[in-house]
């Protein structure tokens, strides 16, 4: 079952603007991951944040995690048209091994040139 | 990162026929792989966990006799959609993870199945 909820479901911005996507989950987790999916393609891993971490950066990406609120956010700064894609958060529960992930509903990001 | 290759990328088949989708880990051994299904503009729904050398574990509501999973080697898992019907048309994606709980998952390119 899908435990993650993401908002907004769709986000449309202009190139150069920042894009913020939020994700909430229900159960305790070991880590939370963000993935990107271009239309009709597989998923590409963006960033992983562990349950004991609060913030993580990777290039133009910034991820925060608030385990008390069971929520995470993904910020893409200085967006580009090439960032247009669907973005999903995924959680791995504590004690679960071997990669079983539970995905959020996703945010469709459109960046206009 | 590691590479997971999924084949075919798309397939069109007639109702009642079976379709096999392959998922290979190219540069690492995957004792466990996962199969997801995705409908248009929706999220990924886990169908089953494929375990090398043993039976797959299916999620609730997934018909194991319809979606046959075989994981005969450490680098190959297959999903066979048996007696396919139009409602089985969907995007199917496999994934594998590295060892350790704090590792990312690597996804295949996905297979677009259309049953006519």
Short mmCIF file of N, CA, C and O in Angstrom, two decimals, chain A residues 1-2 30-31 33 35 37 40-45 48-51 88 92-106 108, chain B residues 9 31-34 36 38 41-46 49 59 91 93 95-110 112:
data_model
loop_
_atom_site.label_atom_id
_atom_site.label_comp_id
_atom_site.label_asym_id
_atom_site.label_seq_id
_atom_site.Cartn_x
_atom_site.Cartn_y
_atom_site.Cartn_z
N UNK A 1 0.86 -1.19 0.00
CA UNK A 1 0.00 0.00 0.00
C UNK A 1 0.88 1.22 0.00
O UNK A 1 2.01 1.20 0.48
N UNK A 2 0.38 2.29 -0.58
CA UNK A 2 1.12 3.52 -0.66
C UNK A 2 0.91 4.30 0.61
O UNK A 2 -0.19 4.65 0.97
N UNK A 30 13.51 3.88 8.14
CA UNK A 30 14.96 3.82 8.28
C UNK A 30 15.60 4.91 7.44
O UNK A 30 16.58 5.53 7.85
N UNK A 31 15.08 5.11 6.24
CA UNK A 31 15.53 6.21 5.42
C UNK A 31 14.44 6.62 4.45
O UNK A 31 13.44 5.91 4.28
N UNK A 33 13.97 8.30 0.46
CA UNK A 33 14.70 8.53 -0.78
C UNK A 33 13.82 9.31 -1.75
O UNK A 33 12.60 9.17 -1.73
N UNK A 35 13.24 10.08 -5.87
CA UNK A 35 13.52 9.58 -7.21
C UNK A 35 12.85 10.49 -8.23
O UNK A 35 11.85 11.14 -7.97
N UNK A 37 11.43 10.53 -12.32
CA UNK A 37 11.00 9.70 -13.43
C UNK A 37 10.60 10.57 -14.60
O UNK A 37 9.67 11.38 -14.50
N UNK A 40 7.39 7.83 -19.05
CA UNK A 40 7.55 6.53 -19.68
C UNK A 40 8.89 5.86 -19.47
O UNK A 40 9.25 4.94 -20.22
N UNK A 41 9.62 6.30 -18.47
CA UNK A 41 10.93 5.74 -18.23
C UNK A 41 11.04 5.18 -16.82
O UNK A 41 10.13 5.29 -16.01
N UNK A 42 12.18 4.57 -16.53
CA UNK A 42 12.44 4.07 -15.19
C UNK A 42 12.77 5.21 -14.24
O UNK A 42 12.79 6.38 -14.61
N UNK A 43 13.01 4.85 -12.99
CA UNK A 43 13.29 5.85 -11.97
C UNK A 43 14.78 6.03 -11.78
O UNK A 43 15.56 5.08 -11.84
N UNK A 44 15.15 7.26 -11.50
CA UNK A 44 16.55 7.59 -11.24
C UNK A 44 16.65 8.10 -9.80
O UNK A 44 15.89 8.99 -9.39
N UNK A 45 17.58 7.53 -9.07
CA UNK A 45 17.76 7.93 -7.67
C UNK A 45 18.38 9.31 -7.60
O UNK A 45 19.33 9.63 -8.32
N UNK A 48 19.30 10.19 -0.86
CA UNK A 48 18.83 9.38 0.25
C UNK A 48 19.15 10.11 1.54
O UNK A 48 20.28 10.59 1.71
N UNK A 49 18.18 10.18 2.42
CA UNK A 49 18.42 10.80 3.73
C UNK A 49 18.02 9.80 4.80
O UNK A 49 16.96 9.18 4.75
N UNK A 50 18.91 9.61 5.74
CA UNK A 50 18.68 8.63 6.80
C UNK A 50 17.79 9.23 7.88
O UNK A 50 17.68 10.45 8.02
N UNK A 51 17.20 8.38 8.67
CA UNK A 51 16.25 8.84 9.69
C UNK A 51 16.90 9.72 10.74
O UNK A 51 16.23 10.52 11.40
N UNK A 88 9.22 11.39 -6.98
CA UNK A 88 8.60 10.53 -5.98
C UNK A 88 9.49 10.42 -4.75
O UNK A 88 10.71 10.31 -4.87
N UNK A 92 11.85 3.50 3.27
CA UNK A 92 12.23 2.14 3.64
C UNK A 92 12.01 2.03 5.15
O UNK A 92 12.59 2.80 5.92
N UNK A 93 11.19 1.09 5.53
CA UNK A 93 10.83 0.97 6.93
C UNK A 93 11.97 0.42 7.75
O UNK A 93 12.84 -0.29 7.24
N UNK A 94 11.97 0.74 9.02
CA UNK A 94 12.97 0.22 9.92
C UNK A 94 12.88 -1.29 10.00
O UNK A 94 11.80 -1.86 10.04
N UNK A 95 14.03 -1.94 9.95
CA UNK A 95 14.06 -3.39 10.04
C UNK A 95 13.88 -4.08 8.71
O UNK A 95 14.07 -5.28 8.59
N UNK A 96 13.53 -3.35 7.68
CA UNK A 96 13.33 -3.95 6.36
C UNK A 96 14.64 -3.92 5.60
O UNK A 96 15.30 -2.90 5.52
N UNK A 97 15.01 -5.02 5.06
CA UNK A 97 16.24 -5.04 4.29
C UNK A 97 15.94 -5.28 2.82
O UNK A 97 14.80 -5.37 2.42
N UNK A 98 16.96 -5.31 2.04
CA UNK A 98 16.87 -5.68 0.64
C UNK A 98 16.03 -4.78 -0.23
O UNK A 98 15.57 -5.20 -1.26
N UNK A 99 15.84 -3.57 0.17
CA UNK A 99 15.38 -2.58 -0.81
C UNK A 99 13.91 -2.40 -1.02
O UNK A 99 13.51 -1.73 -1.96
N UNK A 100 13.05 -2.97 -0.19
CA UNK A 100 11.62 -2.78 -0.39
C UNK A 100 11.26 -1.35 -0.06
O UNK A 100 11.50 -0.87 1.04
N UNK A 101 10.71 -0.66 -1.03
CA UNK A 101 10.37 0.74 -0.88
C UNK A 101 8.87 0.95 -1.01
O UNK A 101 8.20 0.26 -1.77
N UNK A 102 8.38 1.94 -0.28
CA UNK A 102 6.99 2.35 -0.40
C UNK A 102 6.99 3.76 -0.97
O UNK A 102 7.59 4.66 -0.39
N UNK A 103 6.29 3.95 -2.09
CA UNK A 103 6.35 5.20 -2.82
C UNK A 103 5.20 6.13 -2.49
O UNK A 103 4.07 5.69 -2.23
N UNK A 104 5.49 7.42 -2.53
CA UNK A 104 4.46 8.42 -2.45
C UNK A 104 3.76 8.57 -3.79
O UNK A 104 4.13 7.92 -4.77
N UNK A 105 2.77 9.44 -3.82
CA UNK A 105 1.95 9.58 -5.03
C UNK A 105 2.64 10.35 -6.13
O UNK A 105 2.27 10.27 -7.28
N UNK A 106 3.66 11.10 -5.76
CA UNK A 106 4.42 11.81 -6.78
C UNK A 106 3.97 13.23 -7.05
O UNK A 106 2.81 13.58 -6.85
N UNK A 108 4.21 16.01 -10.24
CA UNK A 108 4.57 16.25 -11.63
C UNK A 108 5.06 17.69 -11.74
O UNK A 108 4.30 18.63 -11.52
N UNK B 9 11.32 -3.09 -23.70
CA UNK B 9 10.88 -1.78 -23.23
C UNK B 9 9.40 -1.56 -23.53
O UNK B 9 8.75 -0.77 -22.86
N UNK B 31 20.23 -10.71 -4.89
CA UNK B 31 19.48 -11.83 -4.34
C UNK B 31 17.99 -11.51 -4.28
O UNK B 31 17.16 -12.41 -4.23
N UNK B 32 17.69 -10.24 -4.26
CA UNK B 32 16.29 -9.82 -4.19
C UNK B 32 16.03 -8.75 -5.23
O UNK B 32 16.80 -7.79 -5.33
N UNK B 33 14.97 -8.90 -5.96
CA UNK B 33 14.51 -7.89 -6.90
C UNK B 33 13.03 -7.62 -6.62
O UNK B 33 12.36 -8.43 -5.97
N UNK B 34 12.56 -6.50 -7.11
CA UNK B 34 11.19 -6.09 -6.86
C UNK B 34 10.50 -5.77 -8.18
O UNK B 34 11.11 -5.19 -9.07
N UNK B 36 7.24 -3.73 -9.80
CA UNK B 36 6.22 -2.71 -9.56
C UNK B 36 5.35 -2.57 -10.80
O UNK B 36 5.75 -2.87 -11.92
N UNK B 38 2.76 0.40 -12.62
CA UNK B 38 2.44 1.82 -12.58
C UNK B 38 1.42 2.15 -13.64
O UNK B 38 1.65 1.91 -14.84
N UNK B 41 0.14 8.38 -14.82
CA UNK B 41 0.09 9.48 -13.89
C UNK B 41 -0.15 9.04 -12.45
O UNK B 41 -0.68 9.81 -11.64
N UNK B 42 0.20 7.82 -12.16
CA UNK B 42 0.07 7.34 -10.79
C UNK B 42 1.42 6.87 -10.27
O UNK B 42 2.41 6.87 -10.99
N UNK B 43 1.43 6.48 -9.02
CA UNK B 43 2.67 6.08 -8.39
C UNK B 43 2.96 4.61 -8.67
O UNK B 43 2.20 3.92 -9.35
N UNK B 44 4.07 4.14 -8.16
CA UNK B 44 4.45 2.74 -8.31
C UNK B 44 3.80 1.91 -7.21
O UNK B 44 3.85 2.26 -6.03
N UNK B 45 3.22 0.80 -7.62
CA UNK B 45 2.62 -0.12 -6.67
C UNK B 45 3.45 -1.40 -6.66
O UNK B 45 3.62 -2.04 -7.70
N UNK B 46 3.96 -1.77 -5.50
CA UNK B 46 4.75 -2.99 -5.42
C UNK B 46 3.86 -4.19 -5.65
O UNK B 46 2.80 -4.34 -5.01
N UNK B 49 7.98 -9.33 -4.34
CA UNK B 49 9.41 -9.39 -4.07
C UNK B 49 9.92 -10.71 -4.62
O UNK B 49 9.40 -11.78 -4.27
N UNK B 59 2.37 -9.12 -2.94
CA UNK B 59 1.62 -8.17 -2.13
C UNK B 59 0.14 -8.55 -2.16
O UNK B 59 -0.33 -9.25 -3.07
N UNK B 91 2.46 -0.14 -17.08
CA UNK B 91 3.91 0.01 -17.11
C UNK B 91 4.46 -0.81 -15.95
O UNK B 91 4.07 -0.61 -14.80
N UNK B 93 7.82 -2.14 -13.85
CA UNK B 93 9.21 -1.74 -13.57
C UNK B 93 9.81 -2.67 -12.52
O UNK B 93 9.14 -3.02 -11.54
N UNK B 95 13.24 -3.49 -9.93
CA UNK B 95 14.34 -2.81 -9.24
C UNK B 95 15.15 -3.81 -8.43
O UNK B 95 14.68 -4.90 -8.12
N UNK B 96 16.35 -3.41 -8.12
CA UNK B 96 17.22 -4.19 -7.25
C UNK B 96 18.00 -3.21 -6.40
O UNK B 96 18.21 -2.06 -6.79
N UNK B 97 18.41 -3.68 -5.25
CA UNK B 97 19.18 -2.82 -4.35
C UNK B 97 20.53 -3.41 -4.05
O UNK B 97 20.71 -4.63 -4.14
N UNK B 98 21.43 -2.55 -3.69
CA UNK B 98 22.70 -3.03 -3.20
C UNK B 98 22.51 -3.57 -1.79
O UNK B 98 21.45 -3.46 -1.21
N UNK B 99 23.56 -4.16 -1.29
CA UNK B 99 23.49 -4.70 0.06
C UNK B 99 23.47 -3.56 1.07
O UNK B 99 24.04 -2.52 0.86
N UNK B 100 22.82 -3.78 2.18
CA UNK B 100 22.77 -2.75 3.20
C UNK B 100 21.48 -1.98 3.13
O UNK B 100 20.94 -1.74 2.05
N UNK B 101 20.99 -1.59 4.28
CA UNK B 101 19.67 -0.96 4.33
C UNK B 101 19.71 0.47 3.83
O UNK B 101 18.74 0.99 3.30
N UNK B 102 20.83 1.15 3.96
CA UNK B 102 20.92 2.54 3.52
C UNK B 102 21.57 2.65 2.15
O UNK B 102 22.56 3.35 1.96
N UNK B 103 20.99 1.92 1.24
CA UNK B 103 21.46 1.98 -0.14
C UNK B 103 20.29 2.29 -1.04
O UNK B 103 19.15 1.99 -0.73
N UNK B 104 20.61 2.88 -2.17
CA UNK B 104 19.56 3.23 -3.11
C UNK B 104 19.11 2.01 -3.88
O UNK B 104 19.78 0.97 -3.89
N UNK B 105 17.97 2.15 -4.52
CA UNK B 105 17.48 1.11 -5.41
C UNK B 105 17.80 1.50 -6.85
O UNK B 105 17.83 2.68 -7.20
N UNK B 106 18.05 0.51 -7.66
CA UNK B 106 18.34 0.74 -9.07
C UNK B 106 17.20 0.16 -9.88
O UNK B 106 16.81 -0.99 -9.68
N UNK B 107 16.68 0.96 -10.79
CA UNK B 107 15.49 0.57 -11.53
C UNK B 107 15.80 0.24 -12.97
O UNK B 107 16.69 0.86 -13.59
N UNK B 108 15.06 -0.72 -13.50
CA UNK B 108 15.10 -0.97 -14.92
C UNK B 108 14.38 0.15 -15.66
O UNK B 108 13.79 1.04 -15.05
N UNK B 109 14.44 0.08 -16.97
CA UNK B 109 13.87 1.14 -17.79
C UNK B 109 12.35 1.05 -17.88
O UNK B 109 11.69 1.97 -18.36
N UNK B 110 11.81 -0.07 -17.41
CA UNK B 110 10.36 -0.25 -17.47
C UNK B 110 9.92 -0.91 -18.76
O UNK B 110 10.60 -0.84 -19.79
N UNK B 112 6.42 -1.18 -21.14
CA UNK B 112 5.05 -0.75 -21.42
C UNK B 112 4.33 -1.92 -22.07
O UNK B 112 4.65 -2.30 -23.19
#
